[in-house]
Amino acid sequence: MKKQLIELLDTARGHMEPEHLIELLSFLCLIAKEAPCEFEATLKLEFAQHYKELEDLGLKLSEQQGWPEGIGQAPDINKLNSDVMSQACTLTSELKDYSIFSQILETVTERMGKKGWSCSSNQTTLTLFSILVGNCSQKTLYSGAAGPARLVSALNPEYALLEENHRETWIIAYRLLLLENHNFELLQADSLSHDLSNEHQADIVVMEPPFGLRFSADQRRSLAKVNYLKVPTGNTLPASAGDALWIQKAISMLKPEGKAYLLLPQGWLFRGGYDAKVRDYLLENGLVEAIIGLPSGILDSTAIPPALLILNKGRSVNAPVIFVDASEIGTKSRRRHSLSNDDARLIKELLSGKQPNDSRYKTVELTEIAAQGNTLSIQKYIQKQTETEQLSVKAEFAQLAVMQKKYDTARKKLARLLKDFESV
């Protein structure tokens, strides 16, 4: 299957955009899964009639299954290439396990590039989340920046409640969840302005929200009124309050014993203003379980080094905060930095305190954090160990004597050369 998929990608390169190919593959797989006999019958038809039959079949299935508008809608034929379409249909007809669609999505985006995803976990962050979060088979999961929902494939929760604002990404995510038979609700909504906390709460919140959100004046006034805010802002929010909003959204969606895992820019750990007020709230209420500093280059969208903020509603208010410096764990290649399963397990071991003498791990009491002005900057609490060469004074003097002798010899030679030159 992977060989056929790579051949398909080679054919598609230059003829179709990556997101259009993913849209096509997700549509074909969904039709083939839900109506295999009808799908096979369409393959015997000429292209134009074949595609019209697929369009009609998608709309019919939508009505039968009660899918939201757009899920069973065929891609615009103007976005397609007939050779790519033919190969895609062949690949789909031979695919027997539609639960691996997340892997197809990964292969396409990895080899062809990624456009149109408002937010998306890559394989490195998926590996990290799956190792740190652990078994979710009996837990409910919430993610407010779902992207194409590959996170659900990695964690496989009992039930997933998701929100995604970008419509094309939402369609891909919905199809993936259907193909992999997940129990889910996926809303097309701006999760920062859409408050679900009175209706739903989850055991686990996992989010990789977009960095650097900036809000317009209207958005700032509107978001200042959302119900999930724990830290009042007055009539308007700061324009750069995105990180602080994602954190408060996560808290609002957690059950009393729930935990949240959020990937944030490390700048949030020490910024002042509204961000500092949110840190004060988290620390005063004992919600911060751990801060993990991660390498730059592990995210596709930015080279900014992220931090993983772990919040826990079920911990003691006075419990210390765990700091882990994982900035040099993993493998760096050009502009990318990847974490293997073993790397993620090492980070989990450090987080759990199984290597208490490791210089990359430290637990810090709240009183010490308060003395630092409630900054959560990892460098304040974990000093990187730098190796310095131990010099021998005796050996250095011996080397100096050798150099002095060479200098004296060269000086005498120069004096002779100058005397000979003057005599000419």
Short mmCIF file of C-alpha atoms in Angstrom, two decimals:
data_model
loop_
_atom_site.label_atom_id
_atom_site.label_comp_id
_atom_site.label_asym_id
_atom_site.label_seq_id
_atom_site.Cartn_x
_atom_site.Cartn_y
_atom_site.Cartn_z
CA MET A 1 0.00 0.00 0.00
CA LYS A 2 2.78 2.42 0.89
CA LYS A 3 4.55 1.78 -2.43
CA GLN A 4 1.33 2.51 -4.33
CA LEU A 5 0.76 5.63 -2.24
CA ILE A 6 4.26 6.95 -2.97
CA GLU A 7 3.72 6.31 -6.72
CA LEU A 8 0.45 8.24 -6.44
CA LEU A 9 2.24 11.15 -4.74
CA ASP A 10 4.84 11.23 -7.51
CA THR A 11 2.05 11.40 -10.11
CA ALA A 12 0.22 14.11 -8.16
CA ARG A 13 3.26 16.33 -7.66
CA GLY A 14 2.83 19.44 -9.79
CA HIS A 15 -0.72 18.46 -10.83
CA MET A 16 -2.64 18.66 -7.55
CA GLU A 17 -2.23 20.52 -4.29
CA PRO A 18 -1.52 18.28 -1.25
CA GLU A 19 -4.72 19.31 0.52
CA HIS A 20 -6.79 18.51 -2.59
CA LEU A 21 -5.21 15.07 -2.85
CA ILE A 22 -5.94 14.42 0.83
CA GLU A 23 -9.51 15.62 0.31
CA LEU A 24 -9.87 13.22 -2.64
CA LEU A 25 -8.38 10.23 -0.79
CA SER A 26 -10.53 10.81 2.30
CA PHE A 27 -13.66 11.03 0.14
CA LEU A 28 -12.85 7.88 -1.87
CA CYS A 29 -11.97 5.88 1.25
CA LEU A 30 -15.16 6.94 3.00
CA ILE A 31 -17.32 5.91 0.02
CA ALA A 32 -15.43 2.61 -0.38
CA LYS A 33 -15.81 1.82 3.31
CA GLU A 34 -19.51 2.63 3.57
CA ALA A 35 -20.64 1.33 0.14
CA PRO A 36 -18.00 -1.12 -1.18
CA CYS A 37 -20.13 -2.78 -3.87
CA GLU A 38 -21.38 0.52 -5.32
CA PHE A 39 -17.84 1.93 -5.23
CA GLU A 40 -16.44 -1.03 -7.17
CA ALA A 41 -19.22 -0.69 -9.74
CA THR A 42 -18.26 2.95 -10.47
CA LEU A 43 -14.68 1.94 -11.31
CA LYS A 44 -15.86 0.26 -14.51
CA LEU A 45 -17.32 3.51 -15.90
CA GLU A 46 -15.71 6.26 -17.98
CA PHE A 47 -14.14 9.08 -15.94
CA ALA A 48 -16.92 11.67 -16.29
CA GLN A 49 -19.72 9.17 -15.57
CA HIS A 50 -17.61 7.50 -12.88
CA TYR A 51 -17.13 10.78 -11.05
CA LYS A 52 -20.81 11.73 -11.35
CA GLU A 53 -21.76 8.38 -9.83
CA LEU A 54 -19.34 8.96 -6.94
CA GLU A 55 -20.81 12.43 -6.34
CA ASP A 56 -24.33 11.03 -6.18
CA LEU A 57 -23.23 8.14 -3.96
CA GLY A 58 -21.59 10.55 -1.51
CA LEU A 59 -24.73 12.65 -1.19
CA LYS A 60 -26.87 9.52 -0.78
CA LEU A 61 -24.66 8.21 2.00
CA SER A 62 -24.71 11.59 3.73
CA GLU A 63 -28.48 11.51 3.86
CA GLN A 64 -28.58 7.89 5.04
CA GLN A 65 -25.88 8.30 7.71
CA GLY A 66 -26.91 11.76 8.90
CA TRP A 67 -23.48 13.23 8.30
CA PRO A 68 -23.06 17.02 8.54
CA GLU A 69 -23.11 18.98 5.30
CA GLY A 70 -19.88 18.62 3.34
CA ILE A 71 -18.72 15.27 4.74
CA GLY A 72 -20.09 13.22 1.85
CA GLN A 73 -19.55 15.91 -0.77
CA ALA A 74 -17.13 15.05 -3.57
CA PRO A 75 -14.19 17.40 -4.21
CA ASP A 76 -14.59 19.99 -6.97
CA ILE A 77 -13.68 18.19 -10.20
CA ASN A 78 -11.66 21.25 -11.28
CA LYS A 79 -9.21 20.48 -8.45
CA LEU A 80 -8.57 16.97 -9.76
CA ASN A 81 -6.25 15.38 -12.28
CA SER A 82 -7.65 12.36 -14.14
CA ASP A 83 -4.43 10.29 -13.88
CA VAL A 84 -4.21 10.98 -10.16
CA MET A 85 -7.89 10.14 -9.80
CA SER A 86 -7.41 6.82 -11.57
CA GLN A 87 -4.46 5.83 -9.38
CA ALA A 88 -6.27 6.99 -6.23
CA CYS A 89 -9.30 4.85 -7.06
CA THR A 90 -7.09 1.80 -7.67
CA LEU A 91 -5.29 2.30 -4.37
CA THR A 92 -8.58 2.79 -2.52
CA SER A 93 -10.13 -0.33 -4.04
CA GLU A 94 -7.20 -2.43 -2.77
CA LEU A 95 -7.19 -0.90 0.70
CA LYS A 96 -8.80 -3.27 3.20
CA ASP A 97 -8.06 -1.53 6.51
CA TYR A 98 -9.41 2.01 6.60
CA SER A 99 -8.30 2.46 10.20
CA ILE A 100 -4.83 3.35 8.92
CA PHE A 101 -5.99 6.51 7.16
CA SER A 102 -4.04 8.57 9.71
CA GLN A 103 -0.87 6.97 8.33
CA ILE A 104 -1.91 7.86 4.78
CA LEU A 105 -2.46 11.44 5.90
CA GLU A 106 0.99 11.49 7.52
CA THR A 107 2.70 10.13 4.39
CA VAL A 108 1.04 12.66 2.09
CA THR A 109 1.78 15.68 4.27
CA GLU A 110 5.34 14.52 4.95
CA ARG A 111 6.27 14.00 1.28
CA MET A 112 4.23 16.71 -0.43
CA GLY A 113 4.10 19.48 2.15
CA LYS A 114 1.16 20.78 4.10
CA LYS A 115 -1.11 23.68 3.33
CA GLY A 116 -4.47 24.64 4.75
CA TRP A 117 -4.10 22.93 8.14
CA SER A 118 -4.90 25.55 10.77
CA CYS A 119 -3.07 23.40 13.30
CA SER A 120 -1.68 19.91 13.21
CA SER A 121 0.36 17.56 15.33
CA ASN A 122 3.29 15.97 13.50
CA GLN A 123 4.72 12.53 14.26
CA THR A 124 7.10 13.88 16.90
CA THR A 125 4.40 15.60 18.96
CA LEU A 126 2.05 12.65 18.48
CA THR A 127 4.76 10.34 19.85
CA LEU A 128 5.34 12.62 22.81
CA PHE A 129 1.64 12.93 23.64
CA SER A 130 0.95 9.21 23.28
CA ILE A 131 3.82 8.29 25.65
CA LEU A 132 3.14 10.99 28.25
CA VAL A 133 -0.66 10.80 28.29
CA GLY A 134 -0.79 7.01 28.15
CA ASN A 135 -3.82 4.76 27.79
CA CYS A 136 -7.00 6.74 27.03
CA SER A 137 -9.22 3.80 26.10
CA GLN A 138 -11.49 4.46 29.10
CA LYS A 139 -11.19 8.24 29.12
CA THR A 140 -12.87 11.16 27.43
CA LEU A 141 -10.67 13.57 25.50
CA TYR A 142 -11.15 17.21 24.53
CA SER A 143 -9.08 19.15 22.02
CA GLY A 144 -9.98 22.69 21.01
CA ALA A 145 -7.52 22.95 18.12
CA ALA A 146 -8.09 19.57 16.54
CA GLY A 147 -6.52 20.09 13.11
CA PRO A 148 -6.99 16.89 11.07
CA ALA A 149 -7.60 14.95 14.34
CA ARG A 150 -4.56 12.68 14.13
CA LEU A 151 -4.24 13.14 17.89
CA VAL A 152 -7.33 10.96 18.34
CA SER A 153 -5.72 8.24 16.23
CA ALA A 154 -2.65 8.32 18.50
CA LEU A 155 -4.51 8.35 21.84
CA ASN A 156 -7.64 6.37 20.90
CA PRO A 157 -9.92 7.68 23.67
CA GLU A 158 -13.24 6.14 24.62
CA TYR A 159 -14.91 9.37 23.45
CA ALA A 160 -13.47 12.50 21.83
CA LEU A 161 -14.99 15.98 21.83
CA LEU A 162 -13.20 18.18 19.30
CA GLU A 163 -13.44 21.62 17.76
CA GLU A 164 -11.84 22.87 14.54
CA ASN A 165 -12.56 26.24 12.94
CA HIS A 166 -11.05 25.74 9.46
CA ARG A 167 -13.74 24.12 7.32
CA GLU A 168 -11.55 22.11 4.91
CA THR A 169 -9.52 20.76 7.82
CA TRP A 170 -12.72 19.97 9.72
CA ILE A 171 -14.00 17.89 6.77
CA ILE A 172 -10.75 15.88 6.57
CA ALA A 173 -10.78 15.34 10.35
CA TYR A 174 -14.42 14.19 10.35
CA ARG A 175 -13.76 11.68 7.57
CA LEU A 176 -10.65 10.35 9.31
CA LEU A 177 -12.60 9.77 12.53
CA LEU A 178 -15.33 7.92 10.59
CA LEU A 179 -12.77 5.81 8.74
CA GLU A 180 -11.10 4.82 12.02
CA ASN A 181 -14.42 4.09 13.78
CA HIS A 182 -13.90 6.51 16.66
CA ASN A 183 -16.65 7.59 19.05
CA PHE A 184 -16.59 11.35 18.67
CA GLU A 185 -18.25 14.72 18.27
CA LEU A 186 -16.39 17.16 16.05
CA LEU A 187 -17.71 20.71 15.89
CA GLN A 188 -16.78 23.28 13.30
CA ALA A 189 -16.30 26.19 15.68
CA ASP A 190 -13.87 28.78 17.00
CA SER A 191 -13.17 27.11 20.32
CA LEU A 192 -11.92 30.29 22.03
CA SER A 193 -15.26 32.02 21.54
CA HIS A 194 -17.38 28.85 21.84
CA ASP A 195 -17.93 27.86 25.49
CA LEU A 196 -18.82 24.18 25.98
CA SER A 197 -17.88 23.86 29.65
CA ASN A 198 -21.47 23.89 30.95
CA GLU A 199 -22.38 20.94 28.69
CA HIS A 200 -19.22 18.82 28.49
CA GLN A 201 -16.10 18.11 30.50
CA ALA A 202 -13.28 15.65 29.83
CA ASP A 203 -10.80 13.47 31.69
CA ILE A 204 -7.97 14.62 29.44
CA VAL A 205 -7.40 17.83 27.48
CA VAL A 206 -4.60 17.75 24.89
CA MET A 207 -3.96 20.75 22.67
CA GLU A 208 -1.33 22.04 20.29
CA PRO A 209 -2.84 25.47 19.66
CA PRO A 210 -1.49 27.94 17.09
CA PHE A 211 1.24 30.24 18.38
CA GLY A 212 1.18 34.02 18.20
CA LEU A 213 -2.54 34.68 17.82
CA ARG A 214 -3.39 38.38 17.59
CA PHE A 215 -6.93 39.62 18.16
CA SER A 216 -8.74 42.54 16.58
CA ALA A 217 -10.43 45.19 18.74
CA ASP A 218 -13.83 43.52 18.24
CA GLN A 219 -12.47 40.10 19.14
CA ARG A 220 -10.78 41.49 22.25
CA ARG A 221 -14.06 42.93 23.51
CA SER A 222 -16.00 39.77 22.65
CA LEU A 223 -13.47 37.35 24.20
CA ALA A 224 -13.35 39.36 27.41
CA LYS A 225 -16.92 38.18 28.05
CA VAL A 226 -16.50 34.40 27.61
CA ASN A 227 -17.63 32.36 30.61
CA TYR A 228 -14.54 30.17 30.92
CA LEU A 229 -12.21 33.03 31.94
CA LYS A 230 -10.74 32.44 35.40
CA VAL A 231 -8.77 35.71 35.43
CA PRO A 232 -10.92 38.82 34.76
CA THR A 233 -9.72 41.21 32.08
CA GLY A 234 -12.13 44.13 32.28
CA ASN A 235 -13.87 45.22 29.10
CA THR A 236 -11.18 44.08 26.71
CA LEU A 237 -8.43 41.47 26.41
CA PRO A 238 -4.82 42.20 25.48
CA ALA A 239 -4.25 41.60 21.77
CA SER A 240 -1.66 38.90 22.54
CA ALA A 241 -3.70 36.94 25.13
CA GLY A 242 -4.07 33.82 22.96
CA ASP A 243 -1.87 31.53 25.08
CA ALA A 244 -3.61 32.62 28.29
CA LEU A 245 -7.01 31.93 26.71
CA TRP A 246 -6.08 28.41 25.59
CA ILE A 247 -4.93 27.63 29.13
CA GLN A 248 -8.17 28.86 30.70
CA LYS A 249 -10.23 27.06 28.07
CA ALA A 250 -8.39 23.83 28.95
CA ILE A 251 -9.09 24.27 32.67
CA SER A 252 -12.78 24.88 32.05
CA MET A 253 -13.08 21.65 30.04
CA LEU A 254 -11.48 19.42 32.71
CA LYS A 255 -13.34 17.21 35.14
CA PRO A 256 -12.41 17.68 38.86
CA GLU A 257 -9.60 15.08 38.63
CA GLY A 258 -8.67 15.82 35.01
CA LYS A 259 -5.30 16.66 33.44
CA ALA A 260 -4.39 18.97 30.56
CA TYR A 261 -1.36 18.89 28.25
CA LEU A 262 -0.74 22.09 26.28
CA LEU A 263 2.10 22.92 23.89
CA LEU A 264 2.89 26.63 24.28
CA PRO A 265 5.70 28.99 23.30
CA GLN A 266 8.25 29.22 26.11
CA GLY A 267 7.72 32.97 26.20
CA TRP A 268 4.46 32.42 28.06
CA LEU A 269 6.42 31.03 31.02
CA PHE A 270 7.88 34.43 31.89
CA ARG A 271 5.89 37.14 30.07
CA GLY A 272 4.34 39.88 32.19
CA GLY A 273 0.94 41.55 32.02
CA TYR A 274 -2.10 39.33 31.64
CA ASP A 275 0.04 36.20 31.17
CA ALA A 276 1.63 36.81 34.58
CA LYS A 277 -1.83 37.12 36.18
CA VAL A 278 -2.84 33.77 34.69
CA ARG A 279 0.38 32.16 36.03
CA ASP A 280 -0.44 33.60 39.47
CA TYR A 281 -3.90 32.02 39.30
CA LEU A 282 -2.56 28.62 38.25
CA LEU A 283 0.08 28.54 40.99
CA GLU A 284 -2.21 29.86 43.73
CA ASN A 285 -4.69 27.11 42.92
CA GLY A 286 -2.05 24.36 42.69
CA LEU A 287 -2.88 23.53 39.07
CA VAL A 288 0.62 23.42 37.58
CA GLU A 289 2.00 19.89 37.76
CA ALA A 290 4.94 20.18 35.37
CA ILE A 291 6.79 22.25 32.80
CA ILE A 292 8.79 20.44 30.11
CA GLY A 293 11.15 22.47 27.92
CA LEU A 294 11.30 20.97 24.42
CA PRO A 295 13.76 21.45 21.54
CA SER A 296 13.30 24.05 18.86
CA GLY A 297 12.43 22.52 15.48
CA ILE A 298 9.97 19.87 16.67
CA LEU A 299 7.00 21.86 15.32
CA ASP A 300 6.26 22.24 11.62
CA SER A 301 4.88 25.77 11.88
CA THR A 302 7.63 27.52 13.85
CA ALA A 303 11.23 27.26 15.03
CA ILE A 304 10.26 28.68 18.44
CA PRO A 305 11.17 26.19 21.20
CA PRO A 306 7.91 25.07 22.83
CA ALA A 307 7.13 24.10 26.39
CA LEU A 308 4.67 21.44 27.46
CA LEU A 309 2.51 22.75 30.29
CA ILE A 310 0.83 19.99 32.32
CA LEU A 311 -2.12 21.05 34.49
CA ASN A 312 -3.76 18.77 37.05
CA LYS A 313 -7.00 19.56 38.86
CA GLY A 314 -6.59 16.60 41.20
CA ARG A 315 -3.23 17.46 42.81
CA SER A 316 -2.52 18.97 46.23
CA VAL A 317 -2.58 22.78 46.22
CA ASN A 318 0.86 22.95 47.88
CA ALA A 319 2.58 20.28 45.79
CA PRO A 320 5.85 21.32 44.12
CA VAL A 321 6.16 21.91 40.38
CA ILE A 322 8.24 19.51 38.28
CA PHE A 323 10.65 21.03 35.76
CA VAL A 324 12.23 18.99 32.98
CA ASP A 325 14.76 20.38 30.50
CA ALA A 326 14.36 18.17 27.42
CA SER A 327 15.80 20.77 25.05
CA GLU A 328 18.69 18.55 23.96
CA ILE A 329 16.87 15.22 23.83
CA GLY A 330 16.17 13.76 20.39
CA THR A 331 17.77 13.93 16.95
CA LYS A 332 18.42 17.13 15.02
CA SER A 333 18.68 17.16 11.23
CA ARG A 334 18.90 20.45 9.34
CA ARG A 335 15.87 22.50 10.47
CA ARG A 336 13.96 19.62 12.08
CA HIS A 337 14.24 17.99 15.47
CA SER A 338 12.56 14.64 16.07
CA LEU A 339 11.77 12.58 19.16
CA SER A 340 11.69 8.79 18.94
CA ASN A 341 9.66 6.52 21.20
CA ASP A 342 12.78 6.02 23.34
CA ASP A 343 13.28 9.78 23.60
CA ALA A 344 9.67 10.25 24.69
CA ARG A 345 10.04 7.46 27.26
CA LEU A 346 13.16 9.17 28.64
CA ILE A 347 11.19 12.42 29.04
CA LYS A 348 8.44 10.47 30.83
CA GLU A 349 11.01 8.88 33.17
CA LEU A 350 12.40 12.31 34.02
CA LEU A 351 8.89 13.65 34.54
CA SER A 352 8.01 10.81 36.92
CA GLY A 353 11.14 11.37 39.03
CA LYS A 354 12.66 7.98 38.26
CA GLN A 355 16.02 9.67 37.68
CA PRO A 356 16.14 12.15 40.58
CA ASN A 357 19.86 12.85 40.22
CA ASP A 358 19.61 13.77 36.54
CA SER A 359 20.55 17.43 36.05
CA ARG A 360 17.65 17.84 33.59
CA TYR A 361 15.06 17.22 36.35
CA LYS A 362 14.10 19.29 39.36
CA THR A 363 11.10 19.70 41.68
CA VAL A 364 10.59 23.25 42.90
CA GLU A 365 8.52 24.33 45.89
CA LEU A 366 5.93 27.03 45.38
CA THR A 367 7.73 29.28 47.86
CA GLU A 368 10.84 29.27 45.66
CA ILE A 369 8.74 30.02 42.57
CA ALA A 370 7.04 32.88 44.45
CA ALA A 371 10.48 34.26 45.35
CA GLN A 372 11.20 34.34 41.59
CA GLY A 373 8.05 36.38 40.95
CA ASN A 374 6.05 33.33 39.84
CA THR A 375 8.06 32.98 36.68
CA LEU A 376 8.04 29.45 35.28
CA SER A 377 11.09 29.91 33.05
CA ILE A 378 12.96 26.61 33.09
CA GLN A 379 16.36 28.33 33.10
CA LYS A 380 15.54 29.90 36.48
CA TYR A 381 15.45 26.49 38.12
CA ILE A 382 17.61 24.18 35.99
CA GLN A 383 21.12 25.33 35.17
CA LYS A 384 22.61 23.63 32.14
CA GLN A 385 25.81 21.78 32.93
CA THR A 386 28.73 22.99 30.83
CA GLU A 387 31.88 20.91 30.60
CA THR A 388 35.08 22.89 31.18
CA GLU A 389 38.53 21.57 30.40
CA GLN A 390 40.66 21.09 33.51
CA LEU A 391 44.02 22.75 32.90
CA SER A 392 47.34 21.71 34.45
CA VAL A 393 49.42 24.73 35.51
CA LYS A 394 52.66 22.71 35.25
CA ALA A 395 51.79 21.53 31.72
CA GLU A 396 50.86 25.05 30.65
CA PHE A 397 54.18 26.47 31.89
CA ALA A 398 56.04 23.70 30.04
CA GLN A 399 54.14 24.59 26.85
CA LEU A 400 54.90 28.25 27.41
CA ALA A 401 58.65 27.45 27.72
CA VAL A 402 58.57 25.56 24.41
CA MET A 403 56.84 28.49 22.69
CA GLN A 404 59.30 30.97 24.24
CA LYS A 405 62.24 28.95 22.91
CA LYS A 406 60.72 28.90 19.42
CA TYR A 407 60.14 32.64 19.65
CA ASP A 408 63.77 33.31 20.69
CA THR A 409 65.11 31.15 17.82
CA ALA A 410 62.88 32.93 15.28
CA ARG A 411 63.93 36.34 16.62
CA LYS A 412 67.65 35.53 16.25
CA LYS A 413 67.05 34.26 12.69
CA LEU A 414 65.23 37.48 11.79
CA ALA A 415 68.09 39.58 13.23
CA ARG A 416 70.62 37.70 11.06
CA LEU A 417 68.50 38.17 7.95
CA LEU A 418 68.16 41.90 8.58
CA LYS A 419 71.94 42.26 9.14
CA ASP A 420 72.69 40.40 5.88
CA PHE A 421 70.17 42.63 4.05
CA GLU A 422 71.77 45.84 5.36
CA SER A 423 75.22 44.70 4.28
CA VAL A 424 74.14 44.18 0.66
#
